[in-house]
Amino acid sequence: MITTIEKLAEHVDQTVTLRGWIYNKSSKGKLHFVQLRDGTGVCQCVAFKKDVDEELFENIGQAGQESSLSLTGQVRADDRAPGGFELSIQSGQVHQIVDGYPITPKDHGTDFLLSRRHLWLRSRRQWAVMRIRDAVITGLRNFFDREGFVCVDSPMFTPNACEGTSTLFNLDYFDRQAFLTQSGQLYAEASAMALGKVFCFGPTFRAEKSKTRRHLTEFWMLEPEMAYAELEDVLSLAENMLSATVAHVIEHRGPELEVLERSVETLQKIVPPFPRMTYDEAAKILAEHPDSSFEYGEDFGAPDETILSNLNDKPLMVTHYPSAVKAFYMKRDPKDDSKCLCVDVLGTEGVGELIGGSQREDSLDLLLERIQEHDLSMEAFEWYLDLRRYGSVPHGGFGLGLERCVGWICGVEHVRECIPFPRTMQRMEP
Ligand code: 4AD
Ligand code: MG
């Protein structure tokens, strides 16, 4: 019977076939120990010379790291074996004998590995991150489904900017210019007016000249948007969503968190309610902090976010930023026109911004003013203005950067390890 390593517990003492690749191997006289990986896990498989045919024993002996093979044998439960099971090989087939796989268990530089990303994905740590990324996506989708949100995706080609014109990728779209989307939000607002509670989830693009551990030029963003919602609703959605997603990962990706040496105890603390503070309160903390060069009125820099992000063992929700540093669509605070009804959610342990969101400007006249102030093309926004002409209501939502969220949950420093094939300012290959 063909099975996978993650299902071995169901087959103790039975004879099964595993199909995979050699992760590591050692030999001792009449014995080969193969660490077989099959995509679902790693299992030690033992070949005794006397138990298998000569050719197979010979071939396993010659097969280097990443040789492909299927192995049939009896599953033994063994507490000392990594993963808890071992396969006693009876028969099998070596599909390809490999010699000289470029990524060995020794330490390689990151640049070397990034150039071989197509192979690097096979490594244990990358495997764990990709499996957790998958669980984050499932956890998010399950959450939104339970909460009654409908997935309505936004386009990637767009005629207008959403987050400011300085980070747009241009492209030729037949005989006119188009941009790659920076955010699906404006379309999600239209979808919310049609379906109530929606989210879009897809790739977004930023031509940011940032070479930090938090920036990709192509990243995935999940953006919920709710009709009849105010800032308070946006805040509680954000904390409930993050908590539910972390809980889903803890439940379904225990072994992967272990590979990454990520403390489950730390993650278990991520439950609502999250601490909140206003921009002004955060500014006061930074002003008194020796490591901050923050100036009041500016957006927080990465070092400032790191300081704030280290204050609590739950994500921090910072609200009411100066409208001058935020996007045109954010609604101003009726109590203080210089601030807007927005939130940035900063992860724990210094990771910085995971989520940016707001209540949206719902007045046609004010939105017209904002578009002018930001020097945006009125023509391109005509359709968006219709949402304020026909049945405008208070509404809001946010965007969660998937890779930042995955990095935070994994305890992985750099977002480039949190997407299968990272695109950054310096790198578009492989
Ligand atoms: O804060 P941002 O720019 O917000 C928006 O785009 C809104 N339109 C979202 C909305 O309200 N629907 O981006 C949202 C999140 C950030 O908090 C961050 O997690 C992630 O997207 N992000 C990036 N992730 C990786 N690389 C980049 N260059 C990123 N820029 C933003
Ligand atoms: Mg932001």
Short mmCIF file of C-alpha atoms in Angstrom, two decimals, residues 16-402:
data_model
loop_
_atom_site.label_atom_id
_atom_site.label_comp_id
_atom_site.label_asym_id
_atom_site.label_seq_id
_atom_site.Cartn_x
_atom_site.Cartn_y
_atom_site.Cartn_z
CA VAL A 16 3.72 0.13 3.07
CA THR A 17 5.46 1.94 0.23
CA LEU A 18 6.90 5.43 0.64
CA ARG A 19 7.95 7.50 -2.37
CA GLY A 20 10.39 10.32 -1.99
CA TRP A 21 13.95 11.56 -2.00
CA ILE A 22 17.04 10.96 0.08
CA TYR A 23 17.39 13.76 2.60
CA ASN A 24 20.44 12.25 4.22
CA LYS A 25 22.08 8.87 4.36
CA SER A 26 24.66 6.95 6.33
CA SER A 27 25.98 3.45 5.87
CA LYS A 28 27.57 0.98 8.25
CA GLY A 29 28.85 -2.23 6.64
CA LYS A 30 25.76 -4.29 5.93
CA LEU A 31 23.35 -1.45 6.78
CA HIS A 32 22.08 1.69 5.04
CA PHE A 33 20.19 4.33 7.00
CA VAL A 34 18.18 6.48 4.61
CA GLN A 35 16.49 9.65 5.84
CA LEU A 36 13.69 9.68 3.31
CA ARG A 37 11.66 12.86 2.73
CA ASP A 38 8.43 12.71 0.79
CA GLY A 39 7.06 16.24 1.13
CA THR A 40 4.94 15.36 4.14
CA GLY A 41 7.80 14.58 6.50
CA VAL A 42 11.06 12.72 7.00
CA CYS A 43 11.34 9.05 7.99
CA GLN A 44 14.35 6.90 8.71
CA CYS A 45 14.36 3.81 6.49
CA VAL A 46 16.77 1.00 7.25
CA ALA A 47 18.10 -1.49 4.69
CA PHE A 48 19.78 -4.66 5.94
CA LYS A 49 21.87 -6.30 3.28
CA LYS A 50 20.43 -9.73 4.08
CA ASP A 51 16.80 -8.51 3.78
CA VAL A 52 16.81 -6.87 0.32
CA ASP A 53 17.98 -7.87 -3.10
CA GLU A 54 21.56 -7.15 -4.00
CA GLU A 55 20.87 -4.57 -6.70
CA LEU A 56 18.69 -2.42 -4.44
CA PHE A 57 21.28 -2.51 -1.66
CA GLU A 58 23.96 -1.56 -4.15
CA ASN A 59 21.90 1.30 -5.64
CA ILE A 60 21.02 2.78 -2.26
CA GLY A 61 24.73 2.65 -1.47
CA GLN A 62 25.49 4.76 -4.53
CA ALA A 63 22.56 7.14 -4.20
CA GLY A 64 23.49 10.61 -2.91
CA GLN A 65 21.36 13.33 -1.42
CA GLU A 66 18.11 14.00 -3.38
CA SER A 67 18.22 10.69 -5.26
CA SER A 68 14.62 9.68 -5.88
CA LEU A 69 13.37 6.32 -4.74
CA SER A 70 10.40 4.31 -3.52
CA LEU A 71 10.82 1.98 -0.61
CA THR A 72 8.55 -0.78 0.65
CA GLY A 73 8.84 -2.16 4.13
CA GLN A 74 7.36 -2.64 7.54
CA VAL A 75 6.47 0.37 9.70
CA ARG A 76 7.85 0.20 13.22
CA ALA A 77 6.89 2.56 16.00
CA ASP A 78 10.09 3.73 17.64
CA ASP A 79 10.15 6.59 20.11
CA ARG A 80 13.83 7.26 19.44
CA ALA A 81 13.31 7.69 15.69
CA PRO A 82 12.75 11.25 14.49
CA GLY A 83 9.02 11.46 13.77
CA GLY A 84 8.40 8.34 15.88
CA PHE A 85 8.46 5.72 13.09
CA GLU A 86 10.99 3.74 11.14
CA LEU A 87 10.67 1.70 7.95
CA SER A 88 12.42 -1.68 7.69
CA ILE A 89 13.08 -1.89 3.98
CA GLN A 90 12.06 -5.10 2.17
CA SER A 91 12.10 -3.96 -1.43
CA GLY A 92 12.12 -0.81 -3.51
CA GLN A 93 13.31 1.02 -6.55
CA VAL A 94 15.84 3.77 -7.03
CA HIS A 95 14.45 6.03 -9.77
CA GLN A 96 17.45 8.30 -10.14
CA ILE A 97 20.85 8.12 -8.54
CA VAL A 98 22.05 11.65 -7.82
CA ASP A 99 25.56 12.71 -7.08
CA GLY A 100 26.58 16.26 -6.23
CA TYR A 101 23.32 17.93 -5.10
CA PRO A 102 24.38 21.54 -4.57
CA ILE A 103 22.68 22.18 -1.22
CA THR A 104 24.24 20.04 1.49
CA PRO A 105 23.34 19.91 5.18
CA LYS A 106 26.25 22.29 5.92
CA ASP A 107 25.70 26.05 6.18
CA HIS A 108 25.36 27.99 2.94
CA GLY A 109 25.13 31.74 2.50
CA THR A 110 21.66 33.19 1.90
CA ASP A 111 22.56 34.50 -1.53
CA PHE A 112 23.76 31.05 -2.60
CA LEU A 113 20.49 29.58 -1.35
CA LEU A 114 18.27 32.25 -2.90
CA SER A 115 19.88 31.61 -6.29
CA ARG A 116 18.87 27.98 -5.83
CA ARG A 117 15.43 28.68 -4.42
CA HIS A 118 13.93 26.01 -6.70
CA LEU A 119 16.00 23.45 -4.75
CA TRP A 120 16.20 25.25 -1.41
CA LEU A 121 12.44 24.68 -0.99
CA ARG A 122 13.28 21.02 -0.31
CA SER A 123 15.18 21.88 2.88
CA ARG A 124 13.62 21.14 6.23
CA ARG A 125 13.23 24.71 7.38
CA GLN A 126 11.78 25.90 4.08
CA TRP A 127 9.46 22.91 4.07
CA ALA A 128 8.19 23.90 7.52
CA VAL A 129 7.66 27.53 6.50
CA MET A 130 5.71 26.56 3.36
CA ARG A 131 3.51 24.16 5.33
CA ILE A 132 2.79 26.89 7.87
CA ARG A 133 2.09 29.38 5.08
CA ASP A 134 -0.48 26.92 3.78
CA ALA A 135 -2.06 26.58 7.23
CA VAL A 136 -2.18 30.37 7.65
CA ILE A 137 -4.11 30.62 4.37
CA THR A 138 -6.52 27.85 5.39
CA GLY A 139 -6.92 29.34 8.87
CA LEU A 140 -7.73 32.74 7.38
CA ARG A 141 -10.19 31.34 4.86
CA ASN A 142 -11.92 29.24 7.51
CA PHE A 143 -12.21 32.27 9.75
CA PHE A 144 -13.77 34.45 7.08
CA ASP A 145 -16.09 31.68 6.01
CA ARG A 146 -17.29 31.19 9.62
CA GLU A 147 -17.81 34.94 9.96
CA GLY A 148 -19.97 35.11 6.85
CA PHE A 149 -17.52 36.90 4.53
CA VAL A 150 -17.63 36.20 0.80
CA CYS A 151 -14.42 35.96 -1.21
CA VAL A 152 -14.60 38.44 -4.11
CA ASP A 153 -11.24 38.97 -5.74
CA SER A 154 -9.91 42.23 -7.13
CA PRO A 155 -8.03 42.59 -10.44
CA MET A 156 -4.23 42.73 -10.74
CA PHE A 157 -4.20 45.12 -13.71
CA THR A 158 -5.49 48.51 -12.69
CA PRO A 159 -5.79 52.00 -14.11
CA ASN A 160 -5.34 53.79 -10.76
CA ALA A 161 -3.15 54.02 -7.67
CA CYS A 162 -4.46 52.96 -4.28
CA GLU A 163 -1.54 53.53 -1.93
CA GLY A 164 0.16 56.51 -3.59
CA THR A 165 1.83 56.87 -6.95
CA SER A 166 5.45 56.48 -5.85
CA THR A 167 5.38 52.69 -5.58
CA LEU A 168 3.48 51.73 -8.73
CA PHE A 169 4.80 49.29 -11.31
CA ASN A 170 3.91 50.55 -14.78
CA LEU A 171 3.21 48.37 -17.71
CA ASP A 172 2.07 48.62 -21.30
CA TYR A 173 -1.51 47.55 -21.60
CA PHE A 174 -2.06 47.36 -25.37
CA ASP A 175 -2.07 51.01 -26.42
CA ARG A 176 -2.36 52.49 -22.95
CA GLN A 177 -0.67 52.52 -19.59
CA ALA A 178 -1.72 50.33 -16.69
CA PHE A 179 -0.34 49.49 -13.26
CA LEU A 180 0.07 46.35 -11.23
CA THR A 181 -2.22 46.59 -8.23
CA GLN A 182 -0.82 47.83 -4.91
CA SER A 183 -3.94 46.73 -3.05
CA GLY A 184 -7.32 45.28 -3.95
CA GLN A 185 -9.07 47.59 -1.51
CA LEU A 186 -10.89 49.99 -3.81
CA TYR A 187 -12.50 47.10 -5.63
CA ALA A 188 -13.20 45.34 -2.32
CA GLU A 189 -15.15 48.45 -1.29
CA ALA A 190 -17.29 48.06 -4.40
CA SER A 191 -17.75 44.36 -3.62
CA ALA A 192 -18.73 45.16 -0.01
CA MET A 193 -21.50 47.46 -1.25
CA ALA A 194 -22.75 44.55 -3.36
CA LEU A 195 -22.28 41.66 -0.89
CA GLY A 196 -21.92 43.18 2.59
CA LYS A 197 -18.90 41.45 4.11
CA VAL A 198 -16.22 40.46 1.63
CA PHE A 199 -12.52 39.82 1.31
CA CYS A 200 -10.10 39.67 -1.56
CA PHE A 201 -6.89 37.70 -1.45
CA GLY A 202 -4.20 37.85 -4.06
CA PRO A 203 -0.79 39.11 -5.09
CA THR A 204 -0.03 42.82 -4.78
CA PHE A 205 2.92 44.76 -6.09
CA ARG A 206 5.01 47.60 -4.69
CA ALA A 207 7.91 49.23 -6.48
CA GLU A 208 9.29 50.26 -3.13
CA LYS A 209 13.02 50.95 -3.09
CA SER A 210 13.26 49.20 0.26
CA LYS A 211 15.79 46.51 0.97
CA THR A 212 14.55 45.59 4.43
CA ARG A 213 13.64 42.20 5.83
CA ARG A 214 9.98 43.26 5.64
CA HIS A 215 9.73 44.23 1.99
CA LEU A 216 8.93 42.26 -1.12
CA THR A 217 7.99 43.76 -4.48
CA GLU A 218 5.37 41.04 -4.94
CA PHE A 219 3.48 39.86 -1.88
CA TRP A 220 0.10 38.40 -1.03
CA MET A 221 -2.47 40.49 0.76
CA LEU A 222 -5.74 39.47 2.32
CA GLU A 223 -8.17 42.38 2.49
CA PRO A 224 -11.53 42.18 4.26
CA GLU A 225 -14.00 45.00 3.73
CA MET A 226 -17.29 45.51 5.57
CA ALA A 227 -20.31 47.67 4.77
CA TYR A 228 -21.91 49.34 7.80
CA ALA A 229 -18.70 49.20 9.82
CA GLU A 230 -16.68 51.69 11.82
CA LEU A 231 -13.10 51.70 13.11
CA GLU A 232 -14.12 49.73 16.20
CA ASP A 233 -15.48 46.92 14.00
CA VAL A 234 -12.24 46.89 12.00
CA LEU A 235 -10.21 46.55 15.21
CA SER A 236 -12.19 43.64 16.57
CA LEU A 237 -12.14 41.87 13.21
CA ALA A 238 -8.33 42.20 13.12
CA GLU A 239 -7.77 40.77 16.60
CA ASN A 240 -10.23 37.93 16.11
CA MET A 241 -8.76 37.04 12.73
CA LEU A 242 -5.15 36.96 13.93
CA SER A 243 -6.02 34.94 17.03
CA ALA A 244 -8.05 32.39 15.06
CA THR A 245 -5.29 32.02 12.49
CA VAL A 246 -2.56 31.49 15.07
CA ALA A 247 -4.78 28.91 16.83
CA HIS A 248 -5.30 27.08 13.52
CA VAL A 249 -1.53 26.90 12.96
CA ILE A 250 -0.89 25.63 16.50
CA GLU A 251 -3.52 22.93 16.00
CA HIS A 252 -2.39 21.74 12.57
CA ARG A 253 1.34 22.47 12.31
CA GLY A 254 2.92 21.28 15.56
CA PRO A 255 5.84 19.37 13.96
CA GLU A 256 6.61 22.29 11.64
CA LEU A 257 6.73 24.77 14.54
CA GLU A 258 9.10 22.33 16.25
CA VAL A 259 11.40 22.24 13.19
CA LEU A 260 11.53 26.03 13.39
CA GLU A 261 12.07 25.89 17.16
CA ARG A 262 9.13 28.25 17.51
CA SER A 263 7.70 28.42 21.02
CA VAL A 264 4.04 27.36 21.02
CA GLU A 265 3.69 28.92 24.45
CA THR A 266 4.51 32.33 22.98
CA LEU A 267 1.92 31.83 20.24
CA GLN A 268 -0.74 30.65 22.68
CA LYS A 269 -0.74 34.12 24.21
CA ILE A 270 -2.21 35.56 21.01
CA VAL A 271 -5.84 35.88 22.14
CA PRO A 272 -8.22 38.84 22.16
CA PRO A 273 -8.33 41.52 23.34
CA PHE A 274 -5.15 43.08 21.92
CA PRO A 275 -3.65 46.19 23.51
CA ARG A 276 -4.50 49.48 21.78
CA MET A 277 -2.92 52.90 21.76
CA THR A 278 -3.24 56.03 19.69
CA TYR A 279 -0.48 57.44 17.53
CA ASP A 280 -0.05 60.23 20.10
CA GLU A 281 0.44 57.73 22.92
CA ALA A 282 2.91 55.74 20.84
CA ALA A 283 4.74 58.97 19.93
CA LYS A 284 5.18 59.75 23.63
CA ILE A 285 6.77 56.36 24.26
CA LEU A 286 9.13 56.80 21.32
CA ALA A 287 10.12 60.32 22.36
CA GLU A 288 11.34 58.91 25.66
CA HIS A 289 13.13 55.96 24.08
CA PRO A 290 16.91 56.26 23.64
CA ASP A 291 17.01 54.21 20.39
CA SER A 292 14.37 56.21 18.53
CA SER A 293 14.96 59.11 16.18
CA PHE A 294 11.21 59.53 15.69
CA GLU A 295 9.81 62.97 14.95
CA TYR A 296 6.23 63.78 15.83
CA GLY A 297 4.02 63.95 12.76
CA GLU A 298 6.01 61.45 10.73
CA ASP A 299 5.05 57.86 10.07
CA PHE A 300 6.87 55.36 12.28
CA GLY A 301 10.09 54.04 10.83
CA ALA A 302 11.03 50.37 11.00
CA PRO A 303 13.13 50.86 14.19
CA ASP A 304 10.18 52.65 15.85
CA GLU A 305 7.81 49.85 14.94
CA THR A 306 10.31 47.39 16.36
CA ILE A 307 10.38 49.24 19.68
CA LEU A 308 6.56 49.40 19.88
CA SER A 309 6.26 45.82 18.72
CA ASN A 310 8.43 44.65 21.61
CA LEU A 311 6.26 46.25 24.31
CA ASN A 312 3.68 43.47 24.65
CA ASP A 313 3.27 39.75 24.21
CA LYS A 314 0.22 40.39 22.00
CA PRO A 315 0.03 42.42 18.79
CA LEU A 316 -0.38 46.14 19.35
CA MET A 317 -3.09 48.12 17.55
CA VAL A 318 -2.01 51.71 16.94
CA THR A 319 -4.84 54.00 15.84
CA HIS A 320 -5.43 57.64 14.82
CA TYR A 321 -2.30 58.44 12.78
CA PRO A 322 -1.88 61.93 11.32
CA SER A 323 -3.89 62.02 8.09
CA ALA A 324 -0.92 63.68 6.40
CA VAL A 325 1.05 60.41 6.40
CA LYS A 326 -1.84 58.14 5.43
CA ALA A 327 -3.75 57.27 2.25
CA PHE A 328 -6.37 59.51 0.63
CA TYR A 329 -9.34 57.21 1.30
CA MET A 330 -9.06 57.18 5.10
CA LYS A 331 -11.83 58.89 7.02
CA ARG A 332 -10.79 61.77 9.25
CA ASP A 333 -11.46 61.63 12.97
CA PRO A 334 -14.55 63.82 13.58
CA LYS A 335 -12.99 64.83 16.95
CA ASP A 336 -9.63 65.84 15.46
CA ASP A 337 -9.42 66.58 11.76
CA SER A 338 -5.64 66.17 11.70
CA LYS A 339 -5.95 62.46 12.51
CA CYS A 340 -7.66 59.63 10.69
CA LEU A 341 -9.73 56.64 11.76
CA CYS A 342 -7.07 54.10 10.95
CA VAL A 343 -5.11 51.29 12.51
CA ASP A 344 -1.75 49.62 12.07
CA VAL A 345 -1.42 46.29 13.83
CA LEU A 346 2.14 45.59 14.90
CA GLY A 347 3.16 41.99 15.55
CA THR A 348 4.99 40.91 18.70
CA GLU A 349 8.73 40.34 19.10
CA GLY A 350 9.83 43.28 17.01
CA VAL A 351 8.30 42.21 13.70
CA GLY A 352 6.49 45.48 13.01
CA GLU A 353 3.43 46.13 10.87
CA LEU A 354 1.31 43.12 9.93
CA ILE A 355 -1.92 44.95 9.11
CA GLY A 356 -2.89 48.39 7.85
CA GLY A 357 -6.53 49.43 7.73
CA SER A 358 -9.12 52.10 8.33
CA GLN A 359 -12.64 53.32 8.19
CA ARG A 360 -13.11 54.82 4.71
CA GLU A 361 -14.17 58.33 3.77
CA ASP A 362 -17.84 57.91 2.89
CA SER A 363 -18.71 61.50 1.93
CA LEU A 364 -18.56 62.28 -1.77
CA ASP A 365 -17.49 65.89 -1.23
CA LEU A 366 -14.68 65.08 1.18
CA LEU A 367 -13.42 62.28 -1.03
CA LEU A 368 -13.32 64.65 -4.00
CA GLU A 369 -11.21 67.03 -1.91
CA ARG A 370 -8.81 64.24 -0.90
CA ILE A 371 -8.32 63.05 -4.45
CA GLN A 372 -7.41 66.60 -5.43
CA GLU A 373 -5.10 67.08 -2.44
CA HIS A 374 -3.26 63.88 -3.29
CA ASP A 375 -3.00 64.94 -6.91
CA LEU A 376 -4.68 61.78 -8.17
CA SER A 377 -6.49 61.45 -11.47
CA MET A 378 -10.17 62.26 -11.02
CA GLU A 379 -11.01 60.40 -14.19
CA ALA A 380 -9.49 57.13 -13.01
CA PHE A 381 -11.49 57.38 -9.77
CA GLU A 382 -14.87 58.14 -11.36
CA TRP A 383 -16.12 54.62 -10.76
CA TYR A 384 -14.93 54.69 -7.14
CA LEU A 385 -16.81 57.94 -6.54
CA ASP A 386 -20.02 56.21 -7.63
CA LEU A 387 -19.79 54.17 -4.41
CA ARG A 388 -20.30 57.49 -2.55
CA ARG A 389 -23.06 58.62 -4.90
CA TYR A 390 -25.25 55.56 -4.66
CA GLY A 391 -26.01 54.31 -1.17
CA SER A 392 -22.87 55.41 0.65
CA VAL A 393 -22.54 53.97 4.18
CA PRO A 394 -19.85 53.89 6.86
CA HIS A 395 -17.50 51.08 5.93
CA GLY A 396 -13.99 49.87 6.54
CA GLY A 397 -11.48 47.08 6.38
CA PHE A 398 -7.79 46.31 6.33
CA GLY A 399 -5.01 44.55 4.52
CA LEU A 400 -2.96 41.74 6.06
CA GLY A 401 0.43 41.10 4.49
CA LEU A 402 0.55 37.30 4.22
#
